[in-house]
Short mmCIF file of C-alpha atoms in Angstrom, two decimals:
data_model
loop_
_atom_site.label_atom_id
_atom_site.label_comp_id
_atom_site.label_asym_id
_atom_site.label_seq_id
_atom_site.Cartn_x
_atom_site.Cartn_y
_atom_site.Cartn_z
CA MET E 1 1.93 -21.46 -11.52
CA LYS E 2 4.46 -19.52 -13.12
CA SER E 3 6.90 -17.38 -11.13
CA LEU E 4 6.33 -13.31 -11.56
CA LEU E 5 9.27 -11.02 -11.64
CA ILE E 6 8.13 -7.32 -10.72
CA GLN E 7 11.01 -4.97 -11.81
CA GLU E 8 12.34 -1.70 -10.84
CA GLY E 9 9.28 -0.61 -8.70
CA ARG E 10 9.16 1.50 -5.72
CA PHE E 11 8.66 -0.76 -3.03
CA ILE E 12 6.96 0.68 0.23
CA ASP E 13 5.84 -1.51 2.95
CA PRO E 14 5.39 0.88 6.21
CA GLY E 15 5.13 -2.30 8.22
CA GLN E 16 8.66 -2.73 7.70
CA GLY E 17 9.99 0.60 7.25
CA LEU E 18 10.87 -0.21 3.83
CA ASP E 19 10.93 2.45 0.94
CA THR E 20 13.40 1.38 -2.00
CA VAL E 21 13.62 0.75 -5.40
CA ALA E 22 13.93 -2.71 -5.95
CA ASN E 23 12.81 -5.98 -7.75
CA MET E 24 10.81 -8.83 -6.44
CA LEU E 25 10.32 -12.34 -7.33
CA ILE E 26 7.16 -14.37 -6.57
CA THR E 27 7.27 -18.21 -6.77
CA GLU E 28 4.09 -20.64 -6.10
CA GLY E 29 2.19 -17.63 -4.81
CA ILE E 30 4.88 -16.40 -1.93
CA ILE E 31 7.06 -13.60 -2.00
CA VAL E 32 10.59 -15.26 -2.46
CA ARG E 33 13.03 -12.36 -2.83
CA LEU E 34 13.19 -8.69 -2.70
CA GLY E 35 16.39 -6.67 -3.41
CA LYS E 36 18.67 -5.22 -6.09
CA GLY E 37 20.11 -7.00 -9.04
CA ASP E 38 18.68 -9.82 -11.37
CA LEU E 39 16.28 -12.01 -9.46
CA ALA E 40 15.07 -13.44 -12.45
CA PRO E 41 15.05 -17.53 -12.07
CA GLU E 42 16.34 -19.82 -14.41
CA SER E 43 13.05 -21.02 -15.46
CA ASP E 44 10.28 -19.12 -17.47
CA CYS E 45 8.56 -16.32 -15.26
CA ASP E 46 6.23 -13.51 -16.10
CA VAL E 47 7.81 -9.97 -15.88
CA ILE E 48 5.85 -6.91 -15.08
CA GLN E 49 7.93 -3.54 -15.67
CA ALA E 50 7.01 -1.21 -12.61
CA LYS E 51 9.54 1.47 -12.90
CA GLY E 52 7.92 4.68 -12.06
CA LEU E 53 5.14 2.89 -9.82
CA VAL E 54 4.75 1.91 -6.62
CA VAL E 55 4.54 -1.42 -5.32
CA CYS E 56 2.93 -2.29 -1.76
CA PRO E 57 1.08 -4.78 0.26
CA GLY E 58 -2.30 -5.57 -1.23
CA PHE E 59 -4.88 -3.39 0.53
CA ILE E 60 -7.08 -4.97 3.22
CA ASP E 61 -10.56 -3.76 3.77
CA LEU E 62 -12.16 -4.44 7.28
CA HIS E 63 -15.54 -3.30 6.30
CA CYS E 64 -17.29 -3.84 3.03
CA HIS E 65 -20.57 -5.23 1.94
CA LEU E 66 -20.86 -7.80 -0.58
CA ARG E 67 -24.55 -8.31 -0.43
CA GLU E 68 -24.72 -12.00 -0.99
CA PRO E 69 -26.61 -14.03 0.12
CA GLY E 70 -29.95 -12.16 -0.23
CA PHE E 71 -29.28 -9.05 -2.10
CA GLU E 72 -27.80 -9.95 -5.24
CA ALA E 73 -29.41 -7.38 -7.41
CA LYS E 74 -27.17 -4.92 -5.24
CA GLU E 75 -23.72 -6.97 -5.47
CA THR E 76 -22.74 -10.57 -5.42
CA ILE E 77 -19.25 -11.97 -4.11
CA ALA E 78 -17.93 -12.21 -7.65
CA THR E 79 -18.54 -8.76 -8.61
CA GLY E 80 -17.80 -7.47 -5.29
CA THR E 81 -14.15 -9.16 -5.56
CA MET E 82 -13.72 -7.95 -8.79
CA ALA E 83 -14.49 -4.31 -7.85
CA ALA E 84 -12.09 -4.72 -4.70
CA ALA E 85 -9.45 -6.15 -6.95
CA ARG E 86 -9.70 -3.26 -9.38
CA GLY E 87 -9.41 -0.97 -6.08
CA GLY E 88 -6.30 -2.78 -5.03
CA PHE E 89 -7.79 -4.65 -2.15
CA THR E 90 -6.59 -8.29 -1.72
CA THR E 91 -8.49 -8.91 1.43
CA VAL E 92 -11.98 -7.92 2.32
CA PHE E 93 -14.27 -8.58 5.58
CA CYS E 94 -17.65 -8.71 4.07
CA MET E 95 -20.53 -7.56 6.63
CA PRO E 96 -23.10 -9.71 8.08
CA ASN E 97 -26.06 -7.70 7.07
CA THR E 98 -27.54 -10.13 4.43
CA ALA E 99 -30.42 -12.27 3.89
CA PRO E 100 -30.39 -14.79 5.75
CA PRO E 101 -27.53 -12.90 8.04
CA LEU E 102 -24.36 -14.35 9.01
CA ASP E 103 -25.57 -15.67 12.58
CA ASP E 104 -24.86 -19.26 12.39
CA ILE E 105 -22.27 -21.87 10.89
CA LYS E 106 -24.09 -22.90 7.76
CA ALA E 107 -24.87 -19.22 6.75
CA ILE E 108 -20.78 -18.59 7.22
CA GLU E 109 -19.82 -21.52 5.47
CA SER E 110 -21.69 -20.88 2.42
CA VAL E 111 -20.43 -17.67 2.12
CA GLN E 112 -16.73 -19.13 2.64
CA ALA E 113 -17.76 -21.58 -0.03
CA LYS E 114 -18.79 -19.38 -2.60
CA ALA E 115 -15.83 -16.89 -1.68
CA ARG E 116 -13.16 -19.92 -2.85
CA THR E 117 -15.27 -20.59 -6.08
CA GLU E 118 -16.47 -16.82 -7.24
CA GLY E 119 -14.14 -14.62 -5.53
CA VAL E 120 -10.91 -13.34 -7.12
CA ILE E 121 -9.37 -11.97 -3.70
CA ARG E 122 -9.69 -13.29 0.18
CA VAL E 123 -13.31 -12.89 1.65
CA LEU E 124 -13.40 -12.83 5.37
CA PRO E 125 -16.88 -13.10 6.53
CA VAL E 126 -18.10 -10.79 9.74
CA GLY E 127 -20.42 -12.85 12.11
CA CYS E 128 -23.63 -11.21 13.56
CA ILE E 129 -23.05 -10.01 17.41
CA THR E 130 -26.65 -10.73 17.80
CA LYS E 131 -29.13 -13.41 16.39
CA GLY E 132 -30.64 -12.01 13.14
CA ARG E 133 -29.00 -8.75 14.03
CA GLN E 134 -32.29 -8.24 16.19
CA GLY E 135 -30.62 -7.04 19.34
CA LYS E 136 -31.93 -9.68 21.54
CA GLU E 137 -29.71 -12.18 22.12
CA VAL E 138 -25.89 -12.67 21.45
CA THR E 139 -24.75 -15.20 19.06
CA PRO E 140 -22.22 -17.97 20.11
CA MET E 141 -19.76 -16.09 19.33
CA GLY E 142 -16.97 -18.94 20.30
CA VAL E 143 -18.51 -21.58 18.03
CA LEU E 144 -18.73 -19.05 15.29
CA GLY E 145 -14.74 -18.25 15.66
CA SER E 146 -14.23 -21.97 15.35
CA THR E 147 -15.19 -21.26 11.82
CA GLY E 148 -12.35 -18.85 11.14
CA VAL E 149 -14.69 -15.82 11.84
CA PHE E 150 -12.76 -13.38 13.74
CA ALA E 151 -14.60 -9.90 13.85
CA PHE E 152 -18.61 -9.53 14.80
CA SER E 153 -20.87 -6.71 14.03
CA ASP E 154 -24.48 -6.05 13.45
CA ASP E 155 -23.43 -3.50 10.98
CA GLY E 156 -26.13 -1.27 9.88
CA SER E 157 -28.02 -1.55 13.03
CA PRO E 158 -26.52 -0.69 16.48
CA VAL E 159 -26.27 -2.95 19.59
CA LEU E 160 -28.78 -0.66 21.46
CA ASN E 161 -28.91 -2.95 24.42
CA ALA E 162 -25.78 -2.00 26.57
CA ARG E 163 -25.85 -5.35 28.47
CA LEU E 164 -25.57 -7.46 25.23
CA MET E 165 -22.75 -5.22 24.22
CA ARG E 166 -21.13 -5.69 27.43
CA GLN E 167 -21.97 -10.02 27.06
CA ALA E 168 -20.47 -9.59 23.49
CA LEU E 169 -17.02 -7.90 24.60
CA GLU E 170 -16.66 -10.44 27.41
CA TRP E 171 -16.95 -13.01 24.64
CA SER E 172 -14.17 -11.22 22.78
CA TRP E 173 -11.95 -11.21 25.68
CA THR E 174 -12.30 -14.98 26.10
CA ASN E 175 -11.97 -16.09 22.52
CA ASP E 176 -10.00 -13.19 21.32
CA LEU E 177 -12.03 -11.63 18.67
CA LEU E 178 -13.23 -8.51 17.58
CA VAL E 179 -16.43 -6.51 18.02
CA ILE E 180 -17.25 -4.08 15.47
CA ASP E 181 -19.88 -1.61 16.35
CA HIS E 182 -21.78 0.64 14.19
CA CYS E 183 -21.94 3.60 16.95
CA GLU E 184 -25.74 5.35 17.00
CA ASP E 185 -28.18 6.37 19.29
CA THR E 186 -31.59 5.59 16.73
CA ALA E 187 -33.51 7.84 19.10
CA LEU E 188 -31.45 10.74 17.99
CA THR E 189 -31.33 9.75 14.33
CA ALA E 190 -34.91 8.36 13.80
CA GLY E 191 -35.86 10.28 10.64
CA GLY E 192 -32.52 12.04 9.77
CA VAL E 193 -31.02 11.84 6.43
CA ILE E 194 -28.08 13.95 6.70
CA ASN E 195 -25.73 15.80 9.46
CA ALA E 196 -27.82 17.87 11.76
CA GLY E 197 -26.56 21.64 11.06
CA LYS E 198 -26.45 24.18 8.46
CA ILE E 199 -26.81 22.21 5.24
CA SER E 200 -29.73 20.36 6.85
CA GLN E 201 -31.59 23.58 7.82
CA GLU E 202 -30.75 25.23 4.73
CA LEU E 203 -32.26 22.03 2.78
CA GLY E 204 -34.97 21.70 5.04
CA LEU E 205 -33.97 18.35 5.84
CA PRO E 206 -34.26 16.26 9.25
CA GLY E 207 -30.62 15.93 10.74
CA MET E 208 -28.38 12.96 12.32
CA PRO E 209 -26.70 15.20 15.08
CA ALA E 210 -23.13 14.05 15.86
CA ALA E 211 -24.16 13.43 19.69
CA ALA E 212 -25.78 10.05 18.29
CA GLU E 213 -22.33 8.50 17.27
CA GLU E 214 -20.59 9.98 20.38
CA ILE E 215 -22.66 8.80 23.06
CA MET E 216 -22.66 5.17 21.66
CA VAL E 217 -18.76 5.76 21.13
CA ALA E 218 -18.53 6.84 24.67
CA ARG E 219 -20.51 3.43 26.18
CA ASP E 220 -18.39 1.15 24.23
CA ILE E 221 -15.14 2.79 25.11
CA LYS E 222 -16.29 2.13 28.82
CA LEU E 223 -17.70 -1.31 28.20
CA ALA E 224 -14.71 -2.46 26.47
CA GLU E 225 -12.92 -0.97 29.21
CA LYS E 226 -14.48 -2.91 32.21
CA THR E 227 -14.67 -5.96 30.36
CA GLY E 228 -10.96 -6.23 28.56
CA GLY E 229 -12.51 -6.98 25.43
CA ARG E 230 -11.62 -5.66 22.00
CA VAL E 231 -14.01 -3.05 20.41
CA HIS E 232 -13.86 -1.41 17.25
CA ILE E 233 -15.46 1.65 16.11
CA ALA E 234 -16.72 1.77 12.68
CA HIS E 235 -16.79 4.48 10.28
CA VAL E 236 -15.98 7.22 12.87
CA SER E 237 -17.28 10.40 11.60
CA THR E 238 -17.24 13.31 14.26
CA ALA E 239 -14.52 15.22 16.10
CA GLY E 240 -16.14 14.46 19.36
CA SER E 241 -15.58 10.61 18.77
CA VAL E 242 -12.07 11.00 17.91
CA GLU E 243 -11.48 12.71 21.18
CA LEU E 244 -13.34 9.92 22.73
CA ILE E 245 -10.97 7.37 21.29
CA ARG E 246 -7.91 9.32 21.86
CA GLN E 247 -8.72 9.24 25.68
CA GLY E 248 -9.78 5.68 25.86
CA LYS E 249 -6.50 4.77 24.10
CA ALA E 250 -4.47 6.61 26.77
CA ARG E 251 -6.35 4.81 29.62
CA GLY E 252 -5.13 1.49 27.92
CA VAL E 253 -8.63 0.34 26.60
CA LEU E 254 -8.19 -2.09 23.82
CA VAL E 255 -10.21 0.04 21.21
CA THR E 256 -9.42 0.49 17.52
CA ALA E 257 -11.29 2.70 15.05
CA GLU E 258 -11.66 3.27 11.26
CA VAL E 259 -12.32 6.01 9.15
CA THR E 260 -13.91 5.93 5.30
CA PRO E 261 -12.61 7.56 2.42
CA HIS E 262 -15.72 9.67 1.92
CA HIS E 263 -15.42 11.05 5.60
CA LEU E 264 -11.86 11.91 5.15
CA THR E 265 -12.72 13.77 1.94
CA LEU E 266 -16.06 14.89 1.67
CA THR E 267 -18.30 17.31 3.94
CA GLU E 268 -22.13 17.78 3.89
CA GLU E 269 -21.69 20.39 1.30
CA LYS E 270 -21.36 17.44 -1.23
CA VAL E 271 -25.27 16.68 -0.65
CA LYS E 272 -26.05 20.07 -2.15
CA GLU E 273 -24.35 18.98 -5.04
CA CYS E 274 -24.79 14.99 -5.40
CA GLY E 275 -28.13 14.80 -3.63
CA THR E 276 -28.87 11.17 -2.33
CA GLN E 277 -25.58 9.82 -4.24
CA ALA E 278 -24.06 11.54 -0.81
CA LYS E 279 -26.54 10.33 1.43
CA VAL E 280 -24.60 7.70 3.95
CA ASN E 281 -24.69 6.62 7.55
CA PRO E 282 -23.11 8.34 9.23
CA PRO E 283 -23.76 11.26 7.23
CA LEU E 284 -21.09 13.52 6.00
CA ARG E 285 -19.91 16.12 8.56
CA THR E 286 -18.27 19.43 8.51
CA ALA E 287 -14.96 20.81 7.35
CA GLU E 288 -13.77 20.93 11.32
CA ASP E 289 -14.90 17.25 11.63
CA ILE E 290 -12.52 16.21 8.56
CA LYS E 291 -9.83 18.17 9.99
CA ALA E 292 -10.07 16.27 13.26
CA LEU E 293 -10.21 12.65 11.36
CA ILE E 294 -7.20 13.56 9.39
CA GLN E 295 -5.30 14.66 12.52
CA GLY E 296 -6.89 11.84 14.15
CA PHE E 297 -5.47 9.37 11.69
CA LYS E 298 -2.02 11.01 11.47
CA ASP E 299 -1.81 10.42 15.43
CA GLY E 300 -2.79 6.68 15.48
CA VAL E 301 -5.97 7.43 17.20
CA ILE E 302 -7.59 6.35 14.20
CA ASP E 303 -6.08 3.03 13.26
CA ILE E 304 -7.19 2.09 9.64
CA ILE E 305 -9.23 3.32 6.88
CA ALA E 306 -11.82 1.02 5.46
CA THR E 307 -14.53 1.81 2.49
CA ASP E 308 -17.70 0.60 4.20
CA HIS E 309 -18.43 -0.17 0.23
CA ALA E 310 -22.25 -0.06 -0.09
CA PRO E 311 -23.55 -0.88 -3.48
CA HIS E 312 -27.34 -0.24 -4.17
CA THR E 313 -29.25 -0.40 -7.41
CA GLU E 314 -30.17 2.64 -9.02
CA ALA E 315 -33.65 2.36 -7.79
CA ASP E 316 -32.41 2.55 -4.46
CA LYS E 317 -31.01 5.83 -4.48
CA GLN E 318 -34.00 7.18 -6.50
CA GLY E 319 -36.67 9.31 -5.11
CA ASP E 320 -36.43 11.75 -2.10
CA PHE E 321 -33.92 11.68 0.81
CA ALA E 322 -36.46 9.96 2.98
CA ARG E 323 -36.95 6.78 0.76
CA ALA E 324 -33.43 6.80 -1.01
CA ALA E 325 -31.12 4.15 0.80
CA PHE E 326 -28.12 4.85 2.63
CA GLY E 327 -24.49 3.93 1.40
CA ILE E 328 -21.59 4.78 -1.30
CA SER E 329 -20.25 2.15 -3.69
CA GLY E 330 -16.72 2.90 -2.56
CA LEU E 331 -13.99 0.05 -3.61
CA GLU E 332 -12.93 1.41 -6.86
CA THR E 333 -12.68 5.03 -5.80
CA ALA E 334 -11.15 4.77 -2.26
CA PHE E 335 -7.50 4.68 -3.49
CA GLY E 336 -8.10 7.83 -5.83
CA SER E 337 -10.02 10.16 -3.72
CA LEU E 338 -7.74 9.34 -0.75
CA MET E 339 -4.35 10.50 -3.07
CA GLY E 340 -5.78 13.80 -2.89
CA LEU E 341 -4.82 14.17 0.59
CA VAL E 342 -1.60 12.91 -0.24
CA HIS E 343 -1.45 15.40 -3.20
CA GLY E 344 -2.70 18.28 -1.14
CA GLY E 345 0.13 17.78 1.62
CA GLN E 346 -2.38 16.71 4.21
CA LEU E 347 -1.30 12.85 4.70
CA THR E 348 2.14 11.21 3.67
CA LEU E 349 2.03 8.60 1.00
CA THR E 350 3.62 6.30 3.69
CA LYS E 351 1.00 6.94 5.96
CA LEU E 352 -1.76 6.38 3.43
CA ILE E 353 -0.50 2.99 2.63
CA ALA E 354 -0.34 1.89 6.15
CA GLY E 355 -3.82 2.59 6.80
CA LEU E 356 -4.70 0.04 4.08
CA THR E 357 -2.11 -2.33 4.61
CA SER E 358 0.05 -2.73 7.89
CA GLY E 359 -2.68 -1.09 10.09
CA PRO E 360 -5.55 -3.57 9.46
CA ALA E 361 -2.99 -6.50 9.32
CA LYS E 362 -2.14 -5.37 13.07
CA ILE E 363 -5.77 -5.66 14.13
CA ILE E 364 -6.16 -8.80 12.50
CA GLY E 365 -2.89 -10.38 13.66
CA ASN E 366 -1.59 -13.75 11.95
CA ARG E 367 -4.39 -15.76 12.17
CA TYR E 368 -4.99 -15.65 8.24
CA GLY E 369 -1.32 -15.51 7.72
CA ARG E 370 1.07 -12.95 7.24
CA LEU E 371 -0.87 -9.90 5.63
CA GLY E 372 -0.29 -6.40 4.82
CA THR E 373 3.53 -7.04 4.19
CA LEU E 374 6.43 -7.38 1.53
CA ALA E 375 8.18 -9.54 3.84
CA THR E 376 9.90 -12.75 2.12
CA GLY E 377 8.03 -15.70 2.93
CA ALA E 378 4.67 -13.81 3.09
CA PRO E 379 1.62 -14.68 0.46
CA ALA E 380 2.10 -12.28 -2.57
CA ASP E 381 -0.49 -10.14 -2.07
CA ILE E 382 0.24 -7.02 -3.86
CA THR E 383 -0.81 -3.72 -4.97
CA ILE E 384 0.64 -1.91 -7.75
CA PHE E 385 -0.01 1.99 -8.42
CA ASP E 386 0.86 5.15 -10.17
CA PRO E 387 0.44 7.63 -7.71
CA ASP E 388 0.39 10.67 -10.34
CA LYS E 389 -1.91 9.14 -12.95
CA GLU E 390 -5.28 11.19 -13.67
CA TRP E 391 -8.37 9.24 -14.17
CA GLN E 392 -11.86 10.13 -14.68
CA VAL E 393 -14.63 8.33 -12.62
CA ASN E 394 -16.93 6.44 -15.05
CA PRO E 395 -19.59 4.45 -12.88
CA GLY E 396 -20.41 2.55 -15.76
CA ASP E 397 -16.99 1.26 -15.95
CA PHE E 398 -17.09 -0.19 -12.39
CA ALA E 399 -16.91 -3.83 -11.78
CA SER E 400 -19.41 -3.34 -9.02
CA LYS E 401 -22.94 -3.70 -9.61
CA GLY E 402 -23.46 -0.61 -7.46
CA LYS E 403 -23.08 2.68 -9.47
CA ASN E 404 -24.16 4.65 -6.68
CA THR E 405 -21.12 7.10 -6.19
CA PRO E 406 -20.63 11.15 -5.34
CA TRP E 407 -17.61 10.94 -7.26
CA ALA E 408 -19.20 10.56 -10.86
CA GLY E 409 -17.38 12.50 -13.47
CA ALA E 410 -14.34 13.66 -10.94
CA THR E 411 -10.77 13.34 -12.27
CA LEU E 412 -8.93 11.44 -9.39
CA THR E 413 -5.03 11.40 -9.33
CA GLY E 414 -3.69 8.05 -8.17
CA LYS E 415 -4.68 4.86 -9.84
CA VAL E 416 -4.16 1.32 -8.99
CA MET E 417 -2.67 -0.51 -11.76
CA ALA E 418 -2.30 -3.99 -11.11
CA THR E 419 -3.38 -6.28 -8.27
CA ILE E 420 -1.82 -9.48 -7.16
CA PHE E 421 -3.63 -12.34 -5.03
CA ALA E 422 -1.67 -15.16 -3.89
CA GLY E 423 0.88 -14.63 -6.86
CA LYS E 424 -2.12 -14.47 -9.54
CA ILE E 425 -2.76 -11.07 -11.37
CA VAL E 426 -6.23 -10.71 -10.88
CA TYR E 427 -6.74 -7.35 -11.98
CA LYS E 428 -4.22 -5.19 -14.36
CA ASP E 429 -5.03 -1.78 -16.23
CA ALA E 430 -5.27 -1.91 -20.10
CA SER E 431 -1.46 -0.13 -19.78
CA ILE E 432 0.19 -3.08 -17.97
CA VAL E 433 2.08 -5.37 -20.16
CA VAL E 434 2.95 -8.67 -18.81
CA ASN E 435 5.92 -10.39 -20.82
CA PRO E 436 7.47 -13.78 -20.62
CA LYS E 437 10.99 -13.59 -19.44
#
């Protein structure tokens, strides 16, 4: 592998408190030097001129759907990881709601093998909490953890049985694993398609109340408190959930949380404009909820940003709200949509980068190596972006098979220009030229 030199970029690494214009040398997939002056080696190397661009650790997505095995019409490991690379992500955790579900060693090792041969970035499978995601029996989490699985979830389905969730959290404490729960009381959301409130009443559509999420968030935090387990609240969407997590953290509970780009940037009003393209679970909420989510992320109550990338076929999203699938194809628009919060003064650039890099790396720990950092000796997983570049979202250009997005036609400001995984350029914008030294 040739060495790679990144010149004159603005290097930002929130985990190290780093924000400086410098050069970086990468050799054999490892960051070997970062500093001023001429870092070029004597031997040949490739050079990326990054003047005017930001260079940061590769983004880490703790929650996405690659659909394989079983739903390859929606996405594959190959297409999903290429979409991730185009979005600046170098590590993704893929959810287990596949067919078969990722509830045994054979299924998990199959995904791991496919990722090694067809993926362009790091893919880390999430195991099921319960066998078959049926909510009846907890999987052997310790055994599955021996394959390298760190996180467990029945994503798409909440663990409704509190006894089973308690058992899973006890396993997480014993084996230092993470339990990710989709918090939804399905008795309260049955038949619902959008947020319960003004817009659902106006459109005559059945709603999904905030209480359905908050009841389960409160339960999971209490169970984590009783067991000492680690619970991670997926796709937080309501002001009430933020407050519950805030209180749990104040009591010392091992609770972390994520928020999606769409819940930080889009309200329930988007449904009127985009129809089923804005149908997600949990649903888009109110402006007051967004305000609380942003503040919660700024305060550290919400730890990270995760895409909940949910690609679907065109047919999946057609028809009325009752039949259309929940979900947004979000890997390729995540960064650009979030940069609207930076340009609008609601988030600092450093805080946004932290939510995509050092934040998730802190939750994961060093079990997969030193991720989310530009430190010397760390894997060269790097994202290069132009914070001011305007671009128009054209789903037809997506690498993802999923073209389902409420951002279609929108002009976003902030674009990923190149993504480097283990020292290899896995995506670059057409305007980025790589020159030999």
